[in-house]
PDB file of C-alpha atoms in Angstrom:
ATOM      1  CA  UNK A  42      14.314   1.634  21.296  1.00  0.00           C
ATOM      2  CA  UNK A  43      15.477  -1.234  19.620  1.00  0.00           C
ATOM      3  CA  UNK A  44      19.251  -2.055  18.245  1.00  0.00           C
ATOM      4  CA  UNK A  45      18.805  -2.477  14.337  1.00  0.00           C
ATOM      5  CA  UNK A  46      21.260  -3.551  11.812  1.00  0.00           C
ATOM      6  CA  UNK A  47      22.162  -0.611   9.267  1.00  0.00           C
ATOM      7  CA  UNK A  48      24.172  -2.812   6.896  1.00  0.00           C
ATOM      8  CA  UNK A  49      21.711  -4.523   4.271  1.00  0.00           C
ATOM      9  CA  UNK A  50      18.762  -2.488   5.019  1.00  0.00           C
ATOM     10  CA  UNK A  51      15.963  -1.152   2.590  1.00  0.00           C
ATOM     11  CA  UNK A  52      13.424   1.122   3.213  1.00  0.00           C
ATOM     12  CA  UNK A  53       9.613  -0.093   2.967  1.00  0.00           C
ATOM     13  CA  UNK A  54       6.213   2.006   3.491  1.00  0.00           C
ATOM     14  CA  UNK A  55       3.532  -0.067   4.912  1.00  0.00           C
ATOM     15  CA  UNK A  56      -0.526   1.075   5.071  1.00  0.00           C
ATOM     16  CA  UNK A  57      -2.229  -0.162   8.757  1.00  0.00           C
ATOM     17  CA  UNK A  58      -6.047   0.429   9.148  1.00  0.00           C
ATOM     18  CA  UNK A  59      -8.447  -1.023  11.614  1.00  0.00           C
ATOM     19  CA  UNK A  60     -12.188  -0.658  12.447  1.00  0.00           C
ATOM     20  CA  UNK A  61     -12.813  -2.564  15.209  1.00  0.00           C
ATOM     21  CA  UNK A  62     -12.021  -2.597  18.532  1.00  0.00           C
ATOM     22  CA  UNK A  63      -9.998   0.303  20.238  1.00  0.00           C
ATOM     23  CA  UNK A  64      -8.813   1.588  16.628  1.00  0.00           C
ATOM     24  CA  UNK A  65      -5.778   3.949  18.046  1.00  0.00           C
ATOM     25  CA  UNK A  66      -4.628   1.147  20.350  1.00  0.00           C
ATOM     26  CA  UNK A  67      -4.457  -1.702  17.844  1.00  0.00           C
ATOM     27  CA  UNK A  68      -2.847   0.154  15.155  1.00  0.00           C
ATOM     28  CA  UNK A  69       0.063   1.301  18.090  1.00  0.00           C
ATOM     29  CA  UNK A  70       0.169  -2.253  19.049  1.00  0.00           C
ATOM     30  CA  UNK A  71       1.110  -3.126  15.692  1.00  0.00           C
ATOM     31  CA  UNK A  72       3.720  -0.486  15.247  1.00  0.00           C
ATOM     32  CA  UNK A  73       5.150  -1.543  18.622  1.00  0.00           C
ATOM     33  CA  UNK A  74       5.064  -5.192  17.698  1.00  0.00           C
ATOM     34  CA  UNK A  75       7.110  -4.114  14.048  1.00  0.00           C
ATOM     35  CA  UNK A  76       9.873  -2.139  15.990  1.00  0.00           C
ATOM     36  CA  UNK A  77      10.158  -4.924  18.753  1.00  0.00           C
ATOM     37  CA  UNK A  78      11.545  -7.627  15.925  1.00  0.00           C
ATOM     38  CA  UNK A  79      14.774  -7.252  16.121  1.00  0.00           C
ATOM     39  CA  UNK A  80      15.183  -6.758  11.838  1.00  0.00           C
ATOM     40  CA  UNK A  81      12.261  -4.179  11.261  1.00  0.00           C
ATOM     41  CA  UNK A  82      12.607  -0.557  12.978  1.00  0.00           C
ATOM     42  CA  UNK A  83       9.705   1.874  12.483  1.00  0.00           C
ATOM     43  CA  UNK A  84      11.020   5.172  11.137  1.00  0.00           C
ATOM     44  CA  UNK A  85       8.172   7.580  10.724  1.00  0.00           C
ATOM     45  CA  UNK A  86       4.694   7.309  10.863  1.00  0.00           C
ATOM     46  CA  UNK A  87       1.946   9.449   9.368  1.00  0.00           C
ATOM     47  CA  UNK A  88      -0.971  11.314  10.908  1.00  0.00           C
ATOM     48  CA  UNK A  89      -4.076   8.778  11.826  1.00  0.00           C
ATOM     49  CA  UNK A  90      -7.092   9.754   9.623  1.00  0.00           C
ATOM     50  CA  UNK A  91     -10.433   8.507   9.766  1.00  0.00           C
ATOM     51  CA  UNK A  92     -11.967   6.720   6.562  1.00  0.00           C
ATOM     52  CA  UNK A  93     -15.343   5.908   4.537  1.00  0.00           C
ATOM     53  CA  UNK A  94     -15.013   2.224   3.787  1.00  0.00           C
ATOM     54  CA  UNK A  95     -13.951   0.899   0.281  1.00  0.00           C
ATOM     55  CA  UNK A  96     -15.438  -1.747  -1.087  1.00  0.00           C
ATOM     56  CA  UNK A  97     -17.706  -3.598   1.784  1.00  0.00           C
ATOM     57  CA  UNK A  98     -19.514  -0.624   3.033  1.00  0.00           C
ATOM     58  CA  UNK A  99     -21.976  -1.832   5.702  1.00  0.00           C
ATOM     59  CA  UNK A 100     -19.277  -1.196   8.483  1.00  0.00           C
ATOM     60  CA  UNK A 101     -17.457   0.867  10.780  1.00  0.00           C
ATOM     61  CA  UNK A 102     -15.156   3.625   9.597  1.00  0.00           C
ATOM     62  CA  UNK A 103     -11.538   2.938   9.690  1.00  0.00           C
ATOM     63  CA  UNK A 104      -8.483   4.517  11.532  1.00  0.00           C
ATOM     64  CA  UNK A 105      -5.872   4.639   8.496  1.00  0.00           C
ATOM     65  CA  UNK A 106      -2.065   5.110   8.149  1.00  0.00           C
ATOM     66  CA  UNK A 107       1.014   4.715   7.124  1.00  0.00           C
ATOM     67  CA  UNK A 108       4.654   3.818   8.333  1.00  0.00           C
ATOM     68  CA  UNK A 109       8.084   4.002   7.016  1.00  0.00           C
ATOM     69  CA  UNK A 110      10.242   0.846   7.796  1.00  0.00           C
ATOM     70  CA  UNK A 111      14.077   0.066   8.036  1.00  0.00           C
ATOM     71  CA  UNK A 112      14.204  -3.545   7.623  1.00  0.00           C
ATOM     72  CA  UNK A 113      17.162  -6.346   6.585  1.00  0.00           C
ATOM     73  CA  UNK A 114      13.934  -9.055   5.926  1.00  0.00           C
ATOM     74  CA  UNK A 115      13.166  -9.185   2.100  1.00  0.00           C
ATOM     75  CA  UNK A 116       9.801  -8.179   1.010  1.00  0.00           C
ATOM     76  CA  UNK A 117       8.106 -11.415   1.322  1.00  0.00           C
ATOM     77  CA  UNK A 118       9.649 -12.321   5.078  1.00  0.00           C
ATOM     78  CA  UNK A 119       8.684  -8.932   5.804  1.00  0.00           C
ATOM     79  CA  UNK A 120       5.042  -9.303   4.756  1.00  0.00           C
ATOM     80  CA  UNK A 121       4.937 -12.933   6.369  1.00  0.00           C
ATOM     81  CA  UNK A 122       5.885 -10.903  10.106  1.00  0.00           C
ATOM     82  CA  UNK A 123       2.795  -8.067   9.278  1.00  0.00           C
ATOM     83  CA  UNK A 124       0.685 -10.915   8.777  1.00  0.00           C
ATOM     84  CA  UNK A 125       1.476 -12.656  12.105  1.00  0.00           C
ATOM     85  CA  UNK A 126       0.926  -9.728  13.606  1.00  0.00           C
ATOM     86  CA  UNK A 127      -2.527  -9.337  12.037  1.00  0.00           C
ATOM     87  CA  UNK A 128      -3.465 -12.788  13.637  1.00  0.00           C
ATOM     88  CA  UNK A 129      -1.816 -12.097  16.803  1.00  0.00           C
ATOM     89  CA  UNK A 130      -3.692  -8.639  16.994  1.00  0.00           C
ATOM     90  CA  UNK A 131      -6.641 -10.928  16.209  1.00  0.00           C
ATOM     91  CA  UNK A 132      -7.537 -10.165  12.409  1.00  0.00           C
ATOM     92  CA  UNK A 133      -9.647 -12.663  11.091  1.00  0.00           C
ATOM     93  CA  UNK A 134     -10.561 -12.983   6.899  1.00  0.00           C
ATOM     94  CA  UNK A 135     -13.960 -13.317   6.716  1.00  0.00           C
ATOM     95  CA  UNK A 136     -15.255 -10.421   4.243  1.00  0.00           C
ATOM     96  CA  UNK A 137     -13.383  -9.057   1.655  1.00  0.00           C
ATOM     97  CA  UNK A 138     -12.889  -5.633   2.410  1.00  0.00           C
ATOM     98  CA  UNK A 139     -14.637  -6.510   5.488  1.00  0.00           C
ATOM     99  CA  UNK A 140     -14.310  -4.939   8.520  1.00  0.00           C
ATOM    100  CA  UNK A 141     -11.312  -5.842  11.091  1.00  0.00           C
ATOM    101  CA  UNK A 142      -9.079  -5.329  14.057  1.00  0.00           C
ATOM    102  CA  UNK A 143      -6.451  -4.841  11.885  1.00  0.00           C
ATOM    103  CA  UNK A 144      -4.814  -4.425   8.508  1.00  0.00           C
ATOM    104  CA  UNK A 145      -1.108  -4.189   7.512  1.00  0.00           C
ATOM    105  CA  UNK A 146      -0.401  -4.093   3.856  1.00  0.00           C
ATOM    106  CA  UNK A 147       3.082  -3.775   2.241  1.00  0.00           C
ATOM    107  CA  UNK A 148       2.884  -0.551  -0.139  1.00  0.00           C
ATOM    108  CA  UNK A 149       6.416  -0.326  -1.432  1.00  0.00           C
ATOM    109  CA  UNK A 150      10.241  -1.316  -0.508  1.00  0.00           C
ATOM    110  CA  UNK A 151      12.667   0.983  -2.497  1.00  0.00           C
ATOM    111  CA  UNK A 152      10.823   0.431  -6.063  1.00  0.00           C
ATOM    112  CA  UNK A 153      11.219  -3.033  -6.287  1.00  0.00           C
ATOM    113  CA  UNK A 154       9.026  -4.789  -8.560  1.00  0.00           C
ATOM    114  CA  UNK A 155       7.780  -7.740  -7.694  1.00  0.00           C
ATOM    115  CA  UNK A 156       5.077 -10.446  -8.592  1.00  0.00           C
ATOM    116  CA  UNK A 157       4.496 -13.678  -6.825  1.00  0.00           C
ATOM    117  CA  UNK A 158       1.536 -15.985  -5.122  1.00  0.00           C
ATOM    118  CA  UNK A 159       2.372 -14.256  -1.932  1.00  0.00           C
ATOM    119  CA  UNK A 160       3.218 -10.670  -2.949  1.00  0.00           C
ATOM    120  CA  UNK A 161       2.773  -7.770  -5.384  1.00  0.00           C
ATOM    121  CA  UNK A 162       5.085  -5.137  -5.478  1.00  0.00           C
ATOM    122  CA  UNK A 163       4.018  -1.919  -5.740  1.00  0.00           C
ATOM    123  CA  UNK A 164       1.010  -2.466  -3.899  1.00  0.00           C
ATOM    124  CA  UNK A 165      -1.379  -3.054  -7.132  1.00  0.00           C
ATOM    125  CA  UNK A 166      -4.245  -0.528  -5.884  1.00  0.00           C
ATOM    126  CA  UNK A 167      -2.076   1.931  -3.947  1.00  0.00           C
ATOM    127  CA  UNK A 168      -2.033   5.021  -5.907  1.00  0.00           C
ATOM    128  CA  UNK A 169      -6.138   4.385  -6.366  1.00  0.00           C
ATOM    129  CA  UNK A 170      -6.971   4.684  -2.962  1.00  0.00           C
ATOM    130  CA  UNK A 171      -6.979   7.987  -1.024  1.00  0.00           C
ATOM    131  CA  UNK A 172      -7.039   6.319   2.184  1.00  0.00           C
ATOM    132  CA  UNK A 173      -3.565   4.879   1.403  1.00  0.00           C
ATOM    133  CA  UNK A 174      -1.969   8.063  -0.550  1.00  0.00           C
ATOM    134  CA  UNK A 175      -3.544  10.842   1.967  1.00  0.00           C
ATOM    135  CA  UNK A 176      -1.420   9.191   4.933  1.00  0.00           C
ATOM    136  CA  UNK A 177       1.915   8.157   2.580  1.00  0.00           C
ATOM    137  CA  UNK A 178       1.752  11.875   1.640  1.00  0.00           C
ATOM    138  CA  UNK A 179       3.122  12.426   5.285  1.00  0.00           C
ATOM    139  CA  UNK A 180       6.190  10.734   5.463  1.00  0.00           C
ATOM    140  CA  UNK A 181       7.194  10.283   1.935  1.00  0.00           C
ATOM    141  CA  UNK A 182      10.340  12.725   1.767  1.00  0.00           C
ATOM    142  CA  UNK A 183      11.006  14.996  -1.018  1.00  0.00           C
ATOM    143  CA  UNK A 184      14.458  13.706  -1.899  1.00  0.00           C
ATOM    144  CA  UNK A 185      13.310   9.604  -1.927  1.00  0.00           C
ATOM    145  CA  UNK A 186      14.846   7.974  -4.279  1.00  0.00           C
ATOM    146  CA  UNK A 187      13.271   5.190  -5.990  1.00  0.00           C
ATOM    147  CA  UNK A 188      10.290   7.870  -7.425  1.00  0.00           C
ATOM    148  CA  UNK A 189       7.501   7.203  -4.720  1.00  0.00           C
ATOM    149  CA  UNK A 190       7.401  10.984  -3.532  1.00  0.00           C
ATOM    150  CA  UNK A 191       6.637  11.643  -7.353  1.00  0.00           C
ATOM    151  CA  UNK A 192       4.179   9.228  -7.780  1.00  0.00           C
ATOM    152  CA  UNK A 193       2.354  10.005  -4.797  1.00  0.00           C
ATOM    153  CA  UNK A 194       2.532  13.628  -5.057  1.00  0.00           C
ATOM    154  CA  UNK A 195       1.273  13.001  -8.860  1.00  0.00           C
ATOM    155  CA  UNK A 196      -1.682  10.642  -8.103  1.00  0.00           C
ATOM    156  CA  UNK A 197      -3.435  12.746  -5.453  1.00  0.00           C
ATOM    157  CA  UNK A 198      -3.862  15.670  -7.489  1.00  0.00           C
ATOM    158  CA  UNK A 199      -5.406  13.664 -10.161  1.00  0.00           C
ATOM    159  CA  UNK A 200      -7.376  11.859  -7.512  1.00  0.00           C
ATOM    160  CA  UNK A 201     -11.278  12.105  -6.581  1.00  0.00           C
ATOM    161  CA  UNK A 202     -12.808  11.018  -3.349  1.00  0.00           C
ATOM    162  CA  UNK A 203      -9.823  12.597  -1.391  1.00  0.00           C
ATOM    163  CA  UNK A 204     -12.933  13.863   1.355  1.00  0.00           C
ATOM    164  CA  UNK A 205     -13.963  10.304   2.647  1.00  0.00           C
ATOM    165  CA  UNK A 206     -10.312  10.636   3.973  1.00  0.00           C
ATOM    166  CA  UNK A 207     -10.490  13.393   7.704  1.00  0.00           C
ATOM    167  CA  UNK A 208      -7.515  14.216   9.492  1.00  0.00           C
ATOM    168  CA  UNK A 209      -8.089  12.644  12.768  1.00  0.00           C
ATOM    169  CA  UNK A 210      -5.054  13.254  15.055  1.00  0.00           C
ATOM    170  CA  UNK A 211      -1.448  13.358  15.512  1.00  0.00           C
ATOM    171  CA  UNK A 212       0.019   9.866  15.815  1.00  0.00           C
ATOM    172  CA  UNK A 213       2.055   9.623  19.202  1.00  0.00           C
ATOM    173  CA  UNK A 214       3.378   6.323  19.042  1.00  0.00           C
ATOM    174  CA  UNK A 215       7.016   8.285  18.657  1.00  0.00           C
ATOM    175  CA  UNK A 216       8.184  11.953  18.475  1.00  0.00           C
ATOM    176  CA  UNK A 217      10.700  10.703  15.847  1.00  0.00           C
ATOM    177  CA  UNK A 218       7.509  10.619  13.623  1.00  0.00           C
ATOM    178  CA  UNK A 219       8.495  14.305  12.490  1.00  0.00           C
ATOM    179  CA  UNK A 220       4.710  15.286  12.626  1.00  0.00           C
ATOM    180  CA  UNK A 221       3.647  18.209  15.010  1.00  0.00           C
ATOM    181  CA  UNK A 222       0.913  20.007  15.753  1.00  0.00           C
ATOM    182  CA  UNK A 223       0.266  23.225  13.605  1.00  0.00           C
TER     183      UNK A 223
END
């Protein structure tokens, strides 16, 4: 495990979902790939859950999840690094909502609002999507601060389509995930 500053950090949740290609693998490779830089560390990642596409529907169903990041990049460098990875892990933008090898999008860094060309913070479709709120459910503590648990909590009782959204497995890209078996 990788070395990471503690001074200057914030806390971000990110969403990854693929549906191409070994799924389980890419999404991994991704995680591994955020924790290898030496100012992001993966804290805690969700359960992996398998997903009706939005949007584009003649395609695969996705893998879907989310992490919890310690990071000392602001938002912006920090979304410029997912995106590298998304071309690395070879993510290409032909379709919206189209189908790909990979997807990382920046949900949230400690309630910080933000609106540029490059980024919109929160996430402007986050607490509409089930695929996004089922998995941030996970590993969204109780006592987090900046009023995410809340809002989460509040917009998937109030939510419909909560069914195109199936527990698929445990994720075991790190015990420190906090999820077990029941």
């Amino acid at each position: 495990m990788n070395t990471h500053p503690t001074s200057g950090t914030t806390e971000a949740y990110i969403a990854l979902g693929a549906n191409l290609g070994d799924r389980e693998a890419t999404l991994m490779e991704a995680l591994a790939r955020l924790d290898a830089h030496p100012k992001i560390e993966v804290l805690r990642c969700s359960r992996l859950y398998e997903t009706d596409p939005v949007g584009y529907l003649d395609q695969p169903c996705f893998l879907n999840m989310t992490a919890a990041l310690r990071t000392t990049l602001g938002p912006e460098e920090l979304l410029v690094v997912m995106q590298q990875i998304e071309l690395e892990l070879g993510r290409e933008r032909k379709i919206r909502y189209g189908p790909r090898t990979v997807d990382l999008d920046l949900l949230w860094v400690e309630g910080q609002e933000i609106d540029t060309p490059l980024l919109t913070l929160p996430h402007p479709r986050m607490m509409e999507r089930a695929f996004v709120l089922v998995p941030l459910a996970d590993i969204v503590a109780e006592e987090e601060s900046s009023g995410l648990y809340r809002r989460t909590q509040e917009a998937l009782t109030s939510m419909d389509g909560k069914e195109g959204v199936r527990f698929w497995k445990i994720c075991n890209w790190r015990s420190e995930s906090g999820l077990t078996e029941n």
